[in-house]
PDB file of C-alpha atoms in Angstrom:
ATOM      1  CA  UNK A  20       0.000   0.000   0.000  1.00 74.00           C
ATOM      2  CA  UNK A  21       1.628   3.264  -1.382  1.00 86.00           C
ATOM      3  CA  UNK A  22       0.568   5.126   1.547  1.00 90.00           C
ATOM      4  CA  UNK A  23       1.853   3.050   4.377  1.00 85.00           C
ATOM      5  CA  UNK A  24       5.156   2.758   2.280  1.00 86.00           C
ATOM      6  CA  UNK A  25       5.073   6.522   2.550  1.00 90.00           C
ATOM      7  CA  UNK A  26       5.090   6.967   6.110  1.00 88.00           C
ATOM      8  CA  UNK A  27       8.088   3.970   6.737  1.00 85.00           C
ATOM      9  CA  UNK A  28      10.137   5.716   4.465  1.00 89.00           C
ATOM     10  CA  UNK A  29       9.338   9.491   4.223  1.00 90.00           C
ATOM     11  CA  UNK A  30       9.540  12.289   6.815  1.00 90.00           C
ATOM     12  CA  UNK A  31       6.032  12.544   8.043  1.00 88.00           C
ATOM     13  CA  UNK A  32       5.562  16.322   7.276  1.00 88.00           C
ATOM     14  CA  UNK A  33       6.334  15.279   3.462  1.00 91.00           C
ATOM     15  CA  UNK A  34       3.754  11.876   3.885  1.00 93.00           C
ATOM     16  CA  UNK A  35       0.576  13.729   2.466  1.00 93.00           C
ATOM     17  CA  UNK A  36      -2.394  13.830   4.285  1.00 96.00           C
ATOM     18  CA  UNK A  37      -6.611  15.244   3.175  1.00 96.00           C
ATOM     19  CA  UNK A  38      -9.051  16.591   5.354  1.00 97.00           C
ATOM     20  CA  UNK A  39     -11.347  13.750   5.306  1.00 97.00           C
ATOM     21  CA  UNK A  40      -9.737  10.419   4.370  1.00 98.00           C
ATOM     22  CA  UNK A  41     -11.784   7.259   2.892  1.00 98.00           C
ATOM     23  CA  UNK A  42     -10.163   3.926   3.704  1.00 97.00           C
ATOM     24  CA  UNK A  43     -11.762   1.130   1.650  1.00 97.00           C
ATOM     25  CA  UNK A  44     -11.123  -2.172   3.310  1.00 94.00           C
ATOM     26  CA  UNK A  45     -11.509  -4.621   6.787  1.00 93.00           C
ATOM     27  CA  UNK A  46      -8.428  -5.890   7.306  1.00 89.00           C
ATOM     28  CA  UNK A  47      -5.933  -4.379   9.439  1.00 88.00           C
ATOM     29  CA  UNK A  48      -4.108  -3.071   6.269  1.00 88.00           C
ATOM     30  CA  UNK A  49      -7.134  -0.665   6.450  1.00 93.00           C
ATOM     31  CA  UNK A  50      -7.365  -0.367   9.849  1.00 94.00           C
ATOM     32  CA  UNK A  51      -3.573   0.444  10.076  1.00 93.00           C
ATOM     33  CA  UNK A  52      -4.313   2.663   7.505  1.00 95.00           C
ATOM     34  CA  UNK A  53      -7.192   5.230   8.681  1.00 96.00           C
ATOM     35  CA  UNK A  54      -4.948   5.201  12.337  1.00 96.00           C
ATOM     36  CA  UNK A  55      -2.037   6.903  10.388  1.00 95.00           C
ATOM     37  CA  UNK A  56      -4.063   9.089   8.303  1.00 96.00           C
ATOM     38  CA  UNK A  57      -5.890  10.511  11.704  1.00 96.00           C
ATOM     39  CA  UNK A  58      -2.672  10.918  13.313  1.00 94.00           C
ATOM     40  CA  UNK A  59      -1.323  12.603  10.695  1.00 95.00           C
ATOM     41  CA  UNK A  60      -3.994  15.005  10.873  1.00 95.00           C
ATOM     42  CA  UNK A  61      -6.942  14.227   8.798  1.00 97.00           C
ATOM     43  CA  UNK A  62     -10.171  16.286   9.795  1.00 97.00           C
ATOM     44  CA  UNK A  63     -11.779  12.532   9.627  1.00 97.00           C
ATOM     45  CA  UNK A  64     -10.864   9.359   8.801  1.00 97.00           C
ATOM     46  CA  UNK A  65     -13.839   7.053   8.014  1.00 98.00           C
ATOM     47  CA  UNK A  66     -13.037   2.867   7.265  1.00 98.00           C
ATOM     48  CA  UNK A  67     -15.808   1.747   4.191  1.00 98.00           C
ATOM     49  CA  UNK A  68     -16.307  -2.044   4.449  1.00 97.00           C
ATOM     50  CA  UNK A  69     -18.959  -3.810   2.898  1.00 95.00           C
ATOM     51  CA  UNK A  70     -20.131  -6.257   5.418  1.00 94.00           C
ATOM     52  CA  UNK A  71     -20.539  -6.098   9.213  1.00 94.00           C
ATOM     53  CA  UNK A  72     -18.084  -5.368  11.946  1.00 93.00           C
ATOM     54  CA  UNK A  73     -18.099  -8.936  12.796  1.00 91.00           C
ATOM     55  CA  UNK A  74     -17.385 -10.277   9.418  1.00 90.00           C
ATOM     56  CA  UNK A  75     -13.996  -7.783   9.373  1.00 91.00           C
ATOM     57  CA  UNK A  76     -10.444  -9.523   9.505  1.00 85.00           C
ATOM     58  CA  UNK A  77      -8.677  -6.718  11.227  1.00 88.00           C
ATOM     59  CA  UNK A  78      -7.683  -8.087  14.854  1.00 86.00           C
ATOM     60  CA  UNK A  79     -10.702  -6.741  16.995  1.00 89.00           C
ATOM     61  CA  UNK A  80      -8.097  -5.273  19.770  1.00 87.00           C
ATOM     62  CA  UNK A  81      -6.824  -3.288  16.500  1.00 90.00           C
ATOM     63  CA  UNK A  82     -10.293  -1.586  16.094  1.00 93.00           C
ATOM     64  CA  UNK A  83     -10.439  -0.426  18.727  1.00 93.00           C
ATOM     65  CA  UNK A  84      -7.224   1.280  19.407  1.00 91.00           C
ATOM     66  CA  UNK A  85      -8.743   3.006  15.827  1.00 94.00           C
ATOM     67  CA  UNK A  86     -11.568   4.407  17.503  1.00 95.00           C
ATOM     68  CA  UNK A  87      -9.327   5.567  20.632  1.00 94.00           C
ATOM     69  CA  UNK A  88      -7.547   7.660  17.893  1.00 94.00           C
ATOM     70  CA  UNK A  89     -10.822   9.181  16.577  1.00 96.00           C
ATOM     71  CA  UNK A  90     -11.273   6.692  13.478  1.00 97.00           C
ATOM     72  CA  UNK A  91     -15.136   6.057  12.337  1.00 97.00           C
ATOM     73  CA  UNK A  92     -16.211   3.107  10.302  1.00 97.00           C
ATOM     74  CA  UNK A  93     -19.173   2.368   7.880  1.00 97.00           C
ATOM     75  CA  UNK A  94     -20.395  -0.712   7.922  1.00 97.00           C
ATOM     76  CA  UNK A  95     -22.839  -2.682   5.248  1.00 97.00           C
ATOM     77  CA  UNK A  96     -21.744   0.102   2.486  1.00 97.00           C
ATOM     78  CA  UNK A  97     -20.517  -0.197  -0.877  1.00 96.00           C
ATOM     79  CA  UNK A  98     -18.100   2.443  -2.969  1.00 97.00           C
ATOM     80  CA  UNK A  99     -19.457   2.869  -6.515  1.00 97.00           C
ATOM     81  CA  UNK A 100     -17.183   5.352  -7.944  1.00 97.00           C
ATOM     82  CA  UNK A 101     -14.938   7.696  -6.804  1.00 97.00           C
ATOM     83  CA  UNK A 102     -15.703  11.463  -7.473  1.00 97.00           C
ATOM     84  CA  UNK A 103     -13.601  14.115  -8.650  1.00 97.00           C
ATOM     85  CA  UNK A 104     -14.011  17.724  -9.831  1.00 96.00           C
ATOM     86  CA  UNK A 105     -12.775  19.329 -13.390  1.00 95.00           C
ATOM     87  CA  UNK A 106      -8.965  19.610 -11.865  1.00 95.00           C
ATOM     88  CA  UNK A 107      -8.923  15.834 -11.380  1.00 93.00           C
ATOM     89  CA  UNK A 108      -8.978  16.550  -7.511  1.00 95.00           C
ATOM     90  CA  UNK A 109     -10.793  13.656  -5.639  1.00 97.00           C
ATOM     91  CA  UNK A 110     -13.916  15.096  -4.218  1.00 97.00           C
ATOM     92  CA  UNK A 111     -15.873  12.015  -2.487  1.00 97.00           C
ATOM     93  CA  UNK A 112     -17.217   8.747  -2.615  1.00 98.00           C
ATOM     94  CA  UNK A 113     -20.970   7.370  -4.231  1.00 98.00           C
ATOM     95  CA  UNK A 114     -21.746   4.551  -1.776  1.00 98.00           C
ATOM     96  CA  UNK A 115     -24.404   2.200  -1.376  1.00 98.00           C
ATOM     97  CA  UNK A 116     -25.834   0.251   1.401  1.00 97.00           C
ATOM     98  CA  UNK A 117     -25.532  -3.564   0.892  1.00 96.00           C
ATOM     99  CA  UNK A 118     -26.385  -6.591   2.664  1.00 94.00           C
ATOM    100  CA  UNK A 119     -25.663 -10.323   3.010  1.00 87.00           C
ATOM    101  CA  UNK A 120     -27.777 -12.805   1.834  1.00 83.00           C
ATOM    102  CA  UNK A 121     -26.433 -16.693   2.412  1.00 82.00           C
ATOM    103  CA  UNK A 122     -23.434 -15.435   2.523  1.00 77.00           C
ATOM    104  CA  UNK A 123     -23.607 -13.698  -0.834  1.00 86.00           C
ATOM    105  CA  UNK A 124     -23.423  -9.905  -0.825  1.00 91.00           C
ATOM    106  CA  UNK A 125     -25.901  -7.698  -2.454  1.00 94.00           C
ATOM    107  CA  UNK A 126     -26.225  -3.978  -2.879  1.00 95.00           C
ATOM    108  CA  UNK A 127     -29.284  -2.703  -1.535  1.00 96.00           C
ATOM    109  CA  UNK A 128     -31.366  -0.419  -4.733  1.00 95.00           C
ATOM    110  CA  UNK A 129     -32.334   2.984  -4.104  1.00 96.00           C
ATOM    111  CA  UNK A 130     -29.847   3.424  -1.318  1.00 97.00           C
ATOM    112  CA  UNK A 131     -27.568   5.417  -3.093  1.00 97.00           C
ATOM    113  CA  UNK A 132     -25.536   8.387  -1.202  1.00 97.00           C
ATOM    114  CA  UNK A 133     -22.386  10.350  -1.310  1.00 98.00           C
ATOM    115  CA  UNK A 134     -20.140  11.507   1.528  1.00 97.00           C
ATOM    116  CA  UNK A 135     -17.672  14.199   0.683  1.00 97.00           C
ATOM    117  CA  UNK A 136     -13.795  12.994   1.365  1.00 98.00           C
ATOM    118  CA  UNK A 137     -10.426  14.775  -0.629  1.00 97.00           C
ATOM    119  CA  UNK A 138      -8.438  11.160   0.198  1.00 97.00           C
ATOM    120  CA  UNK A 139      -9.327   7.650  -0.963  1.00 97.00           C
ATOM    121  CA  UNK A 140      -7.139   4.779   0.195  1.00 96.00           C
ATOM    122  CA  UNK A 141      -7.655   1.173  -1.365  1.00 94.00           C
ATOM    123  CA  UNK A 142      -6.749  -0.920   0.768  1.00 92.00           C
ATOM    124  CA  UNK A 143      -8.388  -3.992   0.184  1.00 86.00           C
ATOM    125  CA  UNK A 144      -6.873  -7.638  -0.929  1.00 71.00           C
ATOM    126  CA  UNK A 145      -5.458  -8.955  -4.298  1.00 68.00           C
ATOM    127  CA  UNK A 146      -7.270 -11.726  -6.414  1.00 69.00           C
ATOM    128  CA  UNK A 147      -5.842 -15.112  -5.985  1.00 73.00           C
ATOM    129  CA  UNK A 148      -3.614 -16.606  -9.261  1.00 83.00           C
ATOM    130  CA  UNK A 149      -4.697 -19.635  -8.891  1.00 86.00           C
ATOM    131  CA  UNK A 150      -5.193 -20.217 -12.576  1.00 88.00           C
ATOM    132  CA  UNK A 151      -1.709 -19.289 -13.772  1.00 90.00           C
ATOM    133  CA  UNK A 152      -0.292 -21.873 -10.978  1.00 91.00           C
ATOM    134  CA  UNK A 153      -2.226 -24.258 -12.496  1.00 91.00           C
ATOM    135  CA  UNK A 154      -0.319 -23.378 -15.781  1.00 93.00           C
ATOM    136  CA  UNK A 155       2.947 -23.030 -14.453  1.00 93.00           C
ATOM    137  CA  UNK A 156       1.912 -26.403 -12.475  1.00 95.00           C
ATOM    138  CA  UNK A 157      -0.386 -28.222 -13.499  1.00 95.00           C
ATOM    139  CA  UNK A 158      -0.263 -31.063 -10.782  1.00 96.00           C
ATOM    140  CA  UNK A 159      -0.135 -28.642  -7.824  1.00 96.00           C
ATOM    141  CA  UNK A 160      -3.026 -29.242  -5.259  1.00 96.00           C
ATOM    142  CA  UNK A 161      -4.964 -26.479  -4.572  1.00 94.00           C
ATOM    143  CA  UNK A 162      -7.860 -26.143  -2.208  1.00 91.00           C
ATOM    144  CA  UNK A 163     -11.337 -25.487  -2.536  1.00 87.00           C
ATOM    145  CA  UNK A 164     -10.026 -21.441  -1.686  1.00 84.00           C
ATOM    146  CA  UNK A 165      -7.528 -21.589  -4.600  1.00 88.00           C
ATOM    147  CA  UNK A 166      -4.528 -21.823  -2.046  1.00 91.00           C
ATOM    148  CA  UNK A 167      -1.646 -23.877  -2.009  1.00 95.00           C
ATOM    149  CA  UNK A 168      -1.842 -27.124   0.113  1.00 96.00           C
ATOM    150  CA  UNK A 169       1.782 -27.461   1.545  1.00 96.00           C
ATOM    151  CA  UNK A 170       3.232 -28.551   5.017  1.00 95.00           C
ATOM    152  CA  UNK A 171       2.787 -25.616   7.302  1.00 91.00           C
ATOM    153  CA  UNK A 172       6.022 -26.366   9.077  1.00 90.00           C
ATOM    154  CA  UNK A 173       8.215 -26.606   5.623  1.00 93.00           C
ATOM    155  CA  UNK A 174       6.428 -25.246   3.077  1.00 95.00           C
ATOM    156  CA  UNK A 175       6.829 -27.844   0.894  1.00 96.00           C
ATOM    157  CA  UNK A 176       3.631 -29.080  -1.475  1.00 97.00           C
ATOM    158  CA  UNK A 177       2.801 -32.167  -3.247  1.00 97.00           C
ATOM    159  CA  UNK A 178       5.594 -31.134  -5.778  1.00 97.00           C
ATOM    160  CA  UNK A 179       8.417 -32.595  -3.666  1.00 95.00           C
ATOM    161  CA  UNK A 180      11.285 -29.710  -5.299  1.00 95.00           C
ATOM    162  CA  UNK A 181       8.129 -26.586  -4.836  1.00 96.00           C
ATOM    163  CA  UNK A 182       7.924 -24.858  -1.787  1.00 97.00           C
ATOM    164  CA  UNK A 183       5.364 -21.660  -1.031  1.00 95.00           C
ATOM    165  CA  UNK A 184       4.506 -18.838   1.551  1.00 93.00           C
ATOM    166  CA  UNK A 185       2.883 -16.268   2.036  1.00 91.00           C
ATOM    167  CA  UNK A 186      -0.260 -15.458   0.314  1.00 88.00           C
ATOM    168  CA  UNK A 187      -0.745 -17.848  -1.904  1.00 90.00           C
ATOM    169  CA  UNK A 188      -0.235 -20.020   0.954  1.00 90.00           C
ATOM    170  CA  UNK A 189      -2.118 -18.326   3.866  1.00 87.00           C
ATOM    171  CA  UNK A 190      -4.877 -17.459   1.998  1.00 83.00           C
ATOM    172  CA  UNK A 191      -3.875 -13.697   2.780  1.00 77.00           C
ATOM    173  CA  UNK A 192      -2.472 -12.667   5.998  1.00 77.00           C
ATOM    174  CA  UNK A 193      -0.331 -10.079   7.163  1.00 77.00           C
ATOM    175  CA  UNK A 194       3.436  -9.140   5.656  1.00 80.00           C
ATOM    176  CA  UNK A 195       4.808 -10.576   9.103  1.00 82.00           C
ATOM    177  CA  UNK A 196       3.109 -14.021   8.082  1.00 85.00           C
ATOM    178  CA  UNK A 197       4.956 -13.956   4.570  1.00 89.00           C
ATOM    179  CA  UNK A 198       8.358 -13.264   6.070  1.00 89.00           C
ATOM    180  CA  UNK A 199       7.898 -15.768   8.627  1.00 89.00           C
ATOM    181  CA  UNK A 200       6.315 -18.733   6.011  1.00 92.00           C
ATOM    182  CA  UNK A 201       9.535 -17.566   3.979  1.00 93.00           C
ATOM    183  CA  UNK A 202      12.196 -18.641   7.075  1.00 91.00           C
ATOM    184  CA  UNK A 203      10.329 -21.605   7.417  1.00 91.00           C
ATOM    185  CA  UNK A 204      10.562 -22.687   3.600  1.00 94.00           C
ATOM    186  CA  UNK A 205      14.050 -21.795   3.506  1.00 94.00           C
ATOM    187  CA  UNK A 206      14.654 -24.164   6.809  1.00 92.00           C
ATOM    188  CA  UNK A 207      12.497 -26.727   4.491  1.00 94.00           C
ATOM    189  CA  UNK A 208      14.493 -26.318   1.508  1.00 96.00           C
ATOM    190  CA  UNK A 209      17.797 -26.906   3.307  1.00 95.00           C
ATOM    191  CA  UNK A 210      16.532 -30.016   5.199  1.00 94.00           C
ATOM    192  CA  UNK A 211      15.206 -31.203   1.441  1.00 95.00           C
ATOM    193  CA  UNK A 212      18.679 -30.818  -0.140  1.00 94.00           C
ATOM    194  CA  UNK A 213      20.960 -31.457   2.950  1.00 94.00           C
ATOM    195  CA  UNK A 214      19.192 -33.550   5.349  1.00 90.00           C
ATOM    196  CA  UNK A 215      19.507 -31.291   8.151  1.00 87.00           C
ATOM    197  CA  UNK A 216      17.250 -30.187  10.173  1.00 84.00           C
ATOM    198  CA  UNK A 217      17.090 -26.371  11.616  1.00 81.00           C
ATOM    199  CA  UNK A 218      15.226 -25.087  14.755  1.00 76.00           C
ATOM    200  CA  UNK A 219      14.666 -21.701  15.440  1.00 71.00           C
ATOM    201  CA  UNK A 220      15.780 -19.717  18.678  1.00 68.00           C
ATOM    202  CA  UNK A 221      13.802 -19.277  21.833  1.00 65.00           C
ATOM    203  CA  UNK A 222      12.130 -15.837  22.634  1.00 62.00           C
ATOM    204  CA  UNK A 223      11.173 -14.969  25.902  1.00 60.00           C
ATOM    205  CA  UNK A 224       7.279 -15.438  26.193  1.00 56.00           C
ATOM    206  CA  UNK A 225       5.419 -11.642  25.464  1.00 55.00           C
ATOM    207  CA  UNK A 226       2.395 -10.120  26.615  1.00 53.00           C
ATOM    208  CA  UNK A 227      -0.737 -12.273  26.538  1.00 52.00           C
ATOM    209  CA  UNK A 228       1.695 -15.548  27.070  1.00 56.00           C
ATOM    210  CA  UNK A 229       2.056 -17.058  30.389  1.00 60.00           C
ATOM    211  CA  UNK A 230       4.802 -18.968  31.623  1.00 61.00           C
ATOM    212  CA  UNK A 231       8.153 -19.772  30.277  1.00 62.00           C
ATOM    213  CA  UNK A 232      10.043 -19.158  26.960  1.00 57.00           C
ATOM    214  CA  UNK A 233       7.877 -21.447  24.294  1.00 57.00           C
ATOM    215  CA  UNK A 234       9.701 -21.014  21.210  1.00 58.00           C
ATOM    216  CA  UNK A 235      10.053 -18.329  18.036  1.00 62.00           C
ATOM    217  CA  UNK A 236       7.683 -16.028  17.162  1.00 67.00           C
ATOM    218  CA  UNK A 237       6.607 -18.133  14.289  1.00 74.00           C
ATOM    219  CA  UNK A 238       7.514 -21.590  15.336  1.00 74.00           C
ATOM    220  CA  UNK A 239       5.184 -21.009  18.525  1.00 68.00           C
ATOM    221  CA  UNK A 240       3.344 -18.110  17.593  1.00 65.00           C
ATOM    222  CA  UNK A 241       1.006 -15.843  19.874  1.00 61.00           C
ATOM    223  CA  UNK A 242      -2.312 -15.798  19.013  1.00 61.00           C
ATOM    224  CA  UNK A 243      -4.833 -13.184  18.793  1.00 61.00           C
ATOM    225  CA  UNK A 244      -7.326 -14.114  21.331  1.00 64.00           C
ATOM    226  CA  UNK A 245      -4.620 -14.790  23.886  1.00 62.00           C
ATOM    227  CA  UNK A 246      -3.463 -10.868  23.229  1.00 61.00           C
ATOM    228  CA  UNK A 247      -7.313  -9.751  23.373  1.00 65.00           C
ATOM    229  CA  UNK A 248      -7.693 -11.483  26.348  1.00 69.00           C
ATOM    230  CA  UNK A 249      -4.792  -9.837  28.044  1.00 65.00           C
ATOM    231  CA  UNK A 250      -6.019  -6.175  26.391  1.00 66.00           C
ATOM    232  CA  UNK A 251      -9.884  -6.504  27.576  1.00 73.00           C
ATOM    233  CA  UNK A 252      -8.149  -7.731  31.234  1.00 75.00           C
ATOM    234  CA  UNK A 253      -5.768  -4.459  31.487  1.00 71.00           C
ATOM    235  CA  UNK A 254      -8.548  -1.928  30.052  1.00 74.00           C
ATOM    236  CA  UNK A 255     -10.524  -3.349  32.671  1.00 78.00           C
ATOM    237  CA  UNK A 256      -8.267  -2.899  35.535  1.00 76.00           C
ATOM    238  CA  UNK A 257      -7.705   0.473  34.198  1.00 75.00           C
ATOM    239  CA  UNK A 258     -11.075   1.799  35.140  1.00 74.00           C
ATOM    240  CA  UNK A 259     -11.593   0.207  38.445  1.00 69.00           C
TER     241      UNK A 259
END
């Protein structure tokens, strides 16, 4: 995302910023997104996701550290086209409301409306590829999801000499979860080709974790609902 590449690599007084900032997405691409934009001054900073709140895949501890820093979210509404005056300048968004229906999504008719915003930020996910792997291979086994079946602690797939990562792996996770499916394809590869086998270090256990040291980040990962357990148990004690 162009915009989250700006702030890791810019000065943030160069990173521009609009009054009111549209961030199309649920995942916490978007929700990283409309955070920055707000602190980097945006009037408003509204999140546009299709579905509900429940259906997002941004980390639910992640939302709401958003709406701590003033971010607002519309839920159940669909962009249409992006609006823009005779300069080119982006001028605001023609939504829709929209609804699910058996798990099939459907824009609502006659509920048509625009909201004024001088920023748009896509930020939603890429389509799989899973026809050109097919191509490229045709005997690779795919899910019913179009993703790679391999061996989550190698990476390797049915094609003994073909190991994957990342999102065509994952189905679409975060950057961390590429890098991470990466090290452990590279630890495959090496124990393919020279029969050794690699273990990662030990980190000391972080918040969320009890007891001692379990392992690497990614070997032994911490999951999400162990850190929202320990974030709804220290907001709590924070206002007793």
């Amino acid at each position: 995302l162009r915009f989250i590449a700006q702030i890791r690599t810019q000065p943030l007084h160069k990173v521009p910023v609009g009054e009111r900032v549209a961030v199309i997405g649920g995942g916490n691409t978007a929700i990283d997104a409309v955070t920055q934009a707000k602190r980097l001054g945006a009037r408003d900073a509204v999140v546009i996701y299709r579905r509900t709140q429940a259906d997002m895949s941004a980390y639910e501890f992640e939302q709401e550290l958003a709406k701590v820093d003033g971010a607002h979210f519309l839920f159940n509404v669909v962009p249409l086209a992006v609006l823009s005056n005779s300069t080119g300048c982006v001028t605001g968004l023609k939504l829709a409301r929209s609804s699910s229906v058996n798990g099939k999504l459907q824009v609502l008719p006659d509920t048509e409306f625009v909201e004024p915003f001088d920023m748009v930020i896509k930020a939603i996910g890429e389509e799989k590829q899973a026809g050109l792997l097919k191509k490229l291979f045709p005997t690779l086994e795919l899910d019913k999801r179009g993703v790679v079946v391999r061996n989550a602690d190698t990476g390797q797939t049915n094609l003994p000499k073909v190991f994957t990562g990342g999102d065509c792996a994952n189905g679409g996770r975060e950057v961390v979860n590429a890098v991470a499916e990466g090290k452990k394809a590279a630890r495959g590869i090496h124990a393919f080709f020279a029969g050794q086998k690699i273990t990662g270090p030990v980190q000391p256990s972080r918040l969320g974790v009890k007891g001692v040291p379990i392992g690497s980040g990614f070997d032994k990962p911490i999951r999400v609902p162990e850190l929202e357990e320990e974030y709804r148990k220290q907001r709590s004690e924070e206002h007793t």
